[in-house]
Short mmCIF file of N, CA and C in Angstrom, two decimals:
data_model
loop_
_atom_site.label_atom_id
_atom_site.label_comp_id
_atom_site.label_asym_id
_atom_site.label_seq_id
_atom_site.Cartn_x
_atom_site.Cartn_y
_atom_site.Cartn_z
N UNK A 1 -16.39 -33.19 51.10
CA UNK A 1 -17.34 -32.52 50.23
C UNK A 1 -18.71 -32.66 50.87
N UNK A 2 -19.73 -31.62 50.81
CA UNK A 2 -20.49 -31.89 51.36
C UNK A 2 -21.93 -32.89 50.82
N UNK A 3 -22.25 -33.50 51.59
CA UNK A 3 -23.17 -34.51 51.20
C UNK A 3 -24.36 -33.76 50.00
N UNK A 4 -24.76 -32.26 49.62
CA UNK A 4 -25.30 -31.97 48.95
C UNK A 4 -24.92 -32.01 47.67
N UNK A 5 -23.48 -31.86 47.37
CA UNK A 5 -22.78 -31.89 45.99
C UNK A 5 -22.70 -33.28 45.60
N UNK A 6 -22.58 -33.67 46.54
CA UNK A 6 -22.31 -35.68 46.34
C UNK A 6 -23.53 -36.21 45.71
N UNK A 7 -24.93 -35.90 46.45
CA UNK A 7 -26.25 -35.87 45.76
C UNK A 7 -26.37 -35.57 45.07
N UNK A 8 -26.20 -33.84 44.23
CA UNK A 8 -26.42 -33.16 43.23
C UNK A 8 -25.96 -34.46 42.14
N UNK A 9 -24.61 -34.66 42.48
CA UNK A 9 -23.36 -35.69 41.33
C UNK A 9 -24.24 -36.82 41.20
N UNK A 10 -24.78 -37.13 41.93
CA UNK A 10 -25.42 -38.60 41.82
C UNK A 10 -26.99 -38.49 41.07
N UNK A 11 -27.50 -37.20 41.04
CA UNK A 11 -28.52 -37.19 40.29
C UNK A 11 -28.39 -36.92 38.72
N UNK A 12 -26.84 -35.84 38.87
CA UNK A 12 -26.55 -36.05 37.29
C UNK A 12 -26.02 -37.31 36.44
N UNK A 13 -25.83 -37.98 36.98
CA UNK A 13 -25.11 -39.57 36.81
C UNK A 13 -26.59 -39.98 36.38
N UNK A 14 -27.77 -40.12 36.99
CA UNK A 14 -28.71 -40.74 36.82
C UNK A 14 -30.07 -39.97 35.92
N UNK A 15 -29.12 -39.14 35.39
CA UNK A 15 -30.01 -38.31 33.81
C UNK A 15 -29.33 -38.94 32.79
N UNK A 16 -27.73 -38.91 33.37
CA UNK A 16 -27.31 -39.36 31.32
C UNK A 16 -26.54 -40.84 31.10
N UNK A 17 -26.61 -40.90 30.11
CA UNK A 17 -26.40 -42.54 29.80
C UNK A 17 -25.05 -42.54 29.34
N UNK A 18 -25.14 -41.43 28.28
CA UNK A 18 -23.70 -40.79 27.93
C UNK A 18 -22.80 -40.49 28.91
N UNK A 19 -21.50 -41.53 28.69
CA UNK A 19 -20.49 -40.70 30.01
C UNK A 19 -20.07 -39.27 29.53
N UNK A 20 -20.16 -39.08 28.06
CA UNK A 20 -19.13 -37.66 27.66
C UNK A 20 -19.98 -36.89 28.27
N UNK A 21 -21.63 -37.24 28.33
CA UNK A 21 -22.74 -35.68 28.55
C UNK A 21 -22.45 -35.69 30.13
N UNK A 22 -22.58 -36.98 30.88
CA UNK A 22 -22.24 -36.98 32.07
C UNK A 22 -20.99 -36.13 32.71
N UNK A 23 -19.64 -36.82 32.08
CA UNK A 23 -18.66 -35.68 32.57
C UNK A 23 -18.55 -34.37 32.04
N UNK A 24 -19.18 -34.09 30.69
CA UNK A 24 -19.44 -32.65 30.82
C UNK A 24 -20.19 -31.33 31.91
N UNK A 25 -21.31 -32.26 32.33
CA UNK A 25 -22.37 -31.72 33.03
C UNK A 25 -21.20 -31.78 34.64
N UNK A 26 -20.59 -32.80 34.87
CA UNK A 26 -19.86 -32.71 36.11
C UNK A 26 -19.12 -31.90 36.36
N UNK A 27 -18.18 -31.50 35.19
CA UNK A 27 -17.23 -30.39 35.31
C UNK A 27 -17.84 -29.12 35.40
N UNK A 28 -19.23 -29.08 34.79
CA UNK A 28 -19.67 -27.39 34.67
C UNK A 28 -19.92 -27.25 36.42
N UNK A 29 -20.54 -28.30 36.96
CA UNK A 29 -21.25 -28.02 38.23
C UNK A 29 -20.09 -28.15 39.61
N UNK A 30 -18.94 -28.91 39.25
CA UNK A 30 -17.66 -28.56 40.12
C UNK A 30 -17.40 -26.88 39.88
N UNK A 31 -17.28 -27.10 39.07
CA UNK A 31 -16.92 -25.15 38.64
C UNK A 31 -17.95 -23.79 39.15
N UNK A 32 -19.10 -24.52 38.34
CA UNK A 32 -19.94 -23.75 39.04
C UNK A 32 -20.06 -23.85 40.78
N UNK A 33 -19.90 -24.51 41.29
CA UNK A 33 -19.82 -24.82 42.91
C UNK A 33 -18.45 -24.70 43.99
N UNK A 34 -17.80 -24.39 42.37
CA UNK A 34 -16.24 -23.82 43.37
C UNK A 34 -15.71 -25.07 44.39
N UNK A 35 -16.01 -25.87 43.72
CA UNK A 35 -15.18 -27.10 44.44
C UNK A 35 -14.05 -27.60 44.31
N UNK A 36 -12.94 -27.38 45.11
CA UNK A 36 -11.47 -27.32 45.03
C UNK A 36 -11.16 -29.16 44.53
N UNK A 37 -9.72 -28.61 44.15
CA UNK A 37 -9.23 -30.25 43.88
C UNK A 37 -9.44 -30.72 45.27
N UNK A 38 -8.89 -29.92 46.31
CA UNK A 38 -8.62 -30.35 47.43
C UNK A 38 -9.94 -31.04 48.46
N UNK A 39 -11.02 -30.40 48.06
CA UNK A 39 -12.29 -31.21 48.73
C UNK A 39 -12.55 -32.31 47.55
N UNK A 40 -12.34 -32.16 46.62
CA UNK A 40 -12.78 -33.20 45.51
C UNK A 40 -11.78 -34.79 46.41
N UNK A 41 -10.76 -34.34 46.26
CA UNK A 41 -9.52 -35.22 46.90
C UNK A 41 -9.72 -36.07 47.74
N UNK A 42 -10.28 -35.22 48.41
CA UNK A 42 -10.45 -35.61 50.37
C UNK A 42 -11.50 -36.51 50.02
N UNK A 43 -12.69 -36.08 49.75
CA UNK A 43 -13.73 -37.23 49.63
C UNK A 43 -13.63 -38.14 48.43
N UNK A 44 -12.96 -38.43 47.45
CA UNK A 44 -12.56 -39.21 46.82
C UNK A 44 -11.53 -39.96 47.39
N UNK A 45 -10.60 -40.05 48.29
CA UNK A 45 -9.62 -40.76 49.04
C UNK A 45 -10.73 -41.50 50.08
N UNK A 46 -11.81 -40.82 50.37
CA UNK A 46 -12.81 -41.58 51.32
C UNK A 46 -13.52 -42.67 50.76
N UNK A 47 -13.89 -42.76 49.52
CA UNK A 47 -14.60 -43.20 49.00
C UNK A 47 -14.08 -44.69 48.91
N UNK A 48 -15.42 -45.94 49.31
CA UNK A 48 -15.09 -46.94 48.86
C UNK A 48 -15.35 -47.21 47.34
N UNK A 49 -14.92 -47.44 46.59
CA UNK A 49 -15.01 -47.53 45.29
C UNK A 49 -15.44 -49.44 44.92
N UNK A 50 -15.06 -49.84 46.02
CA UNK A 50 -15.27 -51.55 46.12
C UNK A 50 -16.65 -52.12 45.74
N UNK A 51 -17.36 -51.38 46.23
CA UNK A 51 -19.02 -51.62 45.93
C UNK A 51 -19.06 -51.63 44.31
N UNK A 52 -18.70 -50.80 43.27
CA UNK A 52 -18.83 -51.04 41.87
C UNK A 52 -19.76 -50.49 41.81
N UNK A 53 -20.08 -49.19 42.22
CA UNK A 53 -21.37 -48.23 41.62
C UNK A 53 -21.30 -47.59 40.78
N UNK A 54 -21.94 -48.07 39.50
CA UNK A 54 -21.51 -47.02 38.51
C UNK A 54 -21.36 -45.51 38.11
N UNK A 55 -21.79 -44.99 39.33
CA UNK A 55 -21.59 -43.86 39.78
C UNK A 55 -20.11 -43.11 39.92
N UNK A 56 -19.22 -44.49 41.16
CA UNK A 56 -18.47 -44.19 41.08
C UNK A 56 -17.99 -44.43 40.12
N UNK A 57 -17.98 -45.56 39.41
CA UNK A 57 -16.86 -46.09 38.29
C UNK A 57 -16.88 -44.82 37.05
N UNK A 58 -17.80 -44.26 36.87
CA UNK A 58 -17.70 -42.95 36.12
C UNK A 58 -17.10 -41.85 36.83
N UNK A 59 -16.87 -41.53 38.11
CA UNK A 59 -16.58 -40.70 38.63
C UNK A 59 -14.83 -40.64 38.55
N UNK A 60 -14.66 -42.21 37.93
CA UNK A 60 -12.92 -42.09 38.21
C UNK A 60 -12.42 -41.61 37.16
N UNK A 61 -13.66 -40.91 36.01
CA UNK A 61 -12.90 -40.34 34.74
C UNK A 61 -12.99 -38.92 35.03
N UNK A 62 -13.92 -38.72 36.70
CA UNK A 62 -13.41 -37.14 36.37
C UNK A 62 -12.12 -36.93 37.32
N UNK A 63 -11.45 -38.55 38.12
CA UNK A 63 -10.32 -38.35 39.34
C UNK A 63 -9.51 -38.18 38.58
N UNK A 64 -9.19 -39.58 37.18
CA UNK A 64 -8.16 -39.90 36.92
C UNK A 64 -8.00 -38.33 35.65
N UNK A 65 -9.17 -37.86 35.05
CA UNK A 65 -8.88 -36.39 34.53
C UNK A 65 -8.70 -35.12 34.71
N UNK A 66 -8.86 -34.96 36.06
CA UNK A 66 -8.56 -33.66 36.99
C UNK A 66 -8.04 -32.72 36.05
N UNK A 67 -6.54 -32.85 35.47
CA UNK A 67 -5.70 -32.10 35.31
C UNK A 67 -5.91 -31.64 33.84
N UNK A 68 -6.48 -32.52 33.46
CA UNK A 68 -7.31 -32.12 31.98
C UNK A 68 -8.44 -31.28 31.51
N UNK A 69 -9.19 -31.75 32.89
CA UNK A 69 -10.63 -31.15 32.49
C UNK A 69 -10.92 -29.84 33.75
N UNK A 70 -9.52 -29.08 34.31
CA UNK A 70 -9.48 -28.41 35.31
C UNK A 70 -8.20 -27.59 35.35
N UNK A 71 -7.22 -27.75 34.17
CA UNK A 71 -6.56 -26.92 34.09
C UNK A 71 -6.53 -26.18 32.55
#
């Protein structure tokens, strides 16, 4: 994924406090940005998640919801 969407994600993470407003706002802007499962995938399989950024740790409700919030 390219390092601009990764930024974009990381600035919406750091507007809302709310995870629901958070993963709402994530799903509109995957969509809106036409970002496949398959790049979502790829750089989420990259990702160290070990660090404990709450960034990521919110981000695993939009991995582990893919199929929910995308089909």
């Amino acid at each position: 994924m390219d390092q601009k969407h990764i930024s974009a994600m990381e600035n919406i993470h750091k507007k809302h406090s709310d995870i629901d407003d958070f993963i709402n706002e994530i799903v509109s802007y995957i969509k809106e940005n036409d970002i496949s499962d398959d790049t979502f995938f790829e750089w989420w399989d990259e990702v160290d998640s070990s660090n404990g950024s709450s960034f990521l740790n919110d981000m695993v409700q939009i991995a582990e919801g893919w199929d929910f919030h995308f089909d």
